[in-house]
Amino acid sequence: MNIKNLLTLTACLMFLSFTTISALAQTQETKSQKSWQPSREVSDAATRSRPDTIYYERKVPEYTLPNPLVMANGTKVVSTKMWRTKRRPEILELFRKYVYGRAPINRPKGMTFKVFDLDRKALNGLAVRRQVTVNFTGKPDGPSMDILIYLPAAAKKPVPTFVFLNFYGNHTIHPDPAIKLSSGWIPKRGRGVIDHRATEKSRGRNYARLERILARGYGLATIYCGDLDPDVHDGFQNGVHPVFDNLIDGKRSPDAWATIDAWAWGLSRAMDYFESDDEIDHKHIAVLGHSRLGKTSLWAGASDERFALVISNNSGCGGAALSKRQFGETVKRINTNFPHWFCDNFKKFNGKENLLPVDQHLLIALMAPRPVYVASADKDLWADPRGEFLSCKNAEPVYHLIGLKGLEVEDMPLLDSPVQKGKIGYHIRTGKHGLTEYDWQQYMDFADKHLKGH
Ligand code: GTR
């Protein structure tokens, strides 16, 4: 071997041993790490695409969260009764006034339900399918929504059911040709959508894992969010707003309901229907939503205690993530990009999160004593996974006051290690923003614990 070859060989050996050592060190680091941290590469890449956004923990400003167990006037909340009768209503009112707005509280007079489709042998005998039109005013030209429902055909008693709003029409959640094709306005990013209208090509394009849910003994109900209010800022001219708006001197007030509130209101109207359907176990309904519709499921669960389990999938800013952390999407960003989602008062906190009298942990606390599940994804830094976890953690004192187990972990769990020890469930899974098979499995496991056999 000449000297040149010898040198090359030595260099190669040194390189190999170095990489082995660093790989070993990395494995040890991962093993000793007990809680999730965002990967450096993901934070760097996110920062490159949105340089003005906070994606590093060290950049999070100092903030103080309102204590769920201290009233606005400083009085301590020391009993379940005080929580129920004083603090809970106070928090709910703050969310109505400053964040989501004020939907009409009562079920509309004259609202009708019309079952326009019933098939007891749907999906090759696996399911009972029902489609119901809820007409909010009972007038033929009034606003309405269609609920698509599948229940396991084998069920011998009323079925606990998951209800969720969908983004692009009921017909997108399964290829079943009997599902009515949505006729309303649909965002153009929906698959098979032409000129904002659904086509036959849209069918089944946002498949919702229906068969697996039915196989686990759950029903599934879904509504197109656009039936309630199309997801576009049009000054609240379409959807349910113009019909039920409570105008003062012809104007909407700064706490008038906006789009998320209208969507949540629609979920409550679906609950009104479930109460009238003997095959649905309306006392065991789980409300679930992804992303903007996860913000909605949380608000629906907070404002309507008939929902027995509340699930937020990657809901982020204005959902499960703490606003005051300003990590990922901020209040200003969301109000600028989606001015129709929250009430006008929320815009007063653009860049002034520290002045917000509430934060999202209080929204989670409003679910108590009911079970609530929050899920994040490790590549979804825009939705601030740690902020979502911290909301759960900071809601926990309310569960403890009531005498219930909450989250029961101190810090974020590792990736793909769901926490389901008490009434607050949480996981962070590998992957991007989305509602996956893995997420559904955890929700059904959690539902098995809290909805079945009760
Ligand atoms: C994003 C928005 C998020 C989230 C998401 C979604 O553009 O910034 O708050 O709601 O949309 O709904 O998919």
PDB file of C-alpha atoms and ligand atoms in Angstrom, residues 50 167 189 231 290-293 295 314-317 329 334 337-338 341 382 433, ligand 1:
ATOM      1  CA  ARG A  50     -42.281  32.280   7.044  1.00  0.00           C
ATOM      2  CA  PHE A 167     -64.745  20.723   4.293  1.00  0.00           C
ATOM      3  CA  ARG A 189     -59.325  23.623  -3.781  1.00  0.00           C
ATOM      4  CA  ASP A 231     -65.907  29.519   4.107  1.00  0.00           C
ATOM      5  CA  HIS A 290     -59.852  18.936  12.021  1.00  0.00           C
ATOM      6  CA  SER A 291     -58.039  22.252  11.793  1.00  0.00           C
ATOM      7  CA  ARG A 292     -60.495  25.160  11.369  1.00  0.00           C
ATOM      8  CA  LEU A 293     -63.209  22.607  12.003  1.00  0.00           C
ATOM      9  CA  LYS A 295     -61.487  25.050  16.412  1.00  0.00           C
ATOM     10  CA  ASN A 314     -54.577  19.885  14.764  1.00  0.00           C
ATOM     11  CA  SER A 315     -56.809  22.863  15.550  1.00  0.00           C
ATOM     12  CA  GLY A 316     -53.994  25.346  16.317  1.00  0.00           C
ATOM     13  CA  CYS A 317     -54.566  29.080  16.722  1.00  0.00           C
ATOM     14  CA  GLU A 329     -49.932  31.192  13.573  1.00  0.00           C
ATOM     15  CA  ILE A 334     -55.469  34.410  11.523  1.00  0.00           C
ATOM     16  CA  ASN A 337     -56.142  35.774   6.504  1.00  0.00           C
ATOM     17  CA  PHE A 338     -59.572  34.709   7.713  1.00  0.00           C
ATOM     18  CA  TRP A 341     -63.848  33.250  11.375  1.00  0.00           C
ATOM     19  CA  TRP A 382     -47.978  26.329  12.389  1.00  0.00           C
ATOM     20  CA  HIS A 433     -51.234  18.566   9.317  1.00  0.00           C
TER      21      HIS A 433
HETATM   22  C1  GTR B   1     -54.784  27.393   7.804  1.00  0.00           C
HETATM   23  C2  GTR B   1     -55.074  28.236   9.000  1.00  0.00           C
HETATM   24  C3  GTR B   1     -55.153  27.373  10.207  1.00  0.00           C
HETATM   25  C4  GTR B   1     -55.965  26.121   9.986  1.00  0.00           C
HETATM   26  C5  GTR B   1     -55.901  25.571   8.581  1.00  0.00           C
HETATM   27  C6  GTR B   1     -57.033  24.640   8.142  1.00  0.00           C
HETATM   28  O1  GTR B   1     -54.578  28.121   6.661  1.00  0.00           O
HETATM   29  O2  GTR B   1     -54.050  29.169   9.121  1.00  0.00           O
HETATM   30  O3  GTR B   1     -55.632  28.124  11.306  1.00  0.00           O
HETATM   31  O4  GTR B   1     -57.255  26.272  10.394  1.00  0.00           O
HETATM   32  O5  GTR B   1     -55.893  26.562   7.630  1.00  0.00           O
HETATM   33  O6  GTR B   1     -58.178  24.796   8.533  1.00  0.00           O
HETATM   34  O7  GTR B   1     -56.734  23.763   7.343  1.00  0.00           O
END
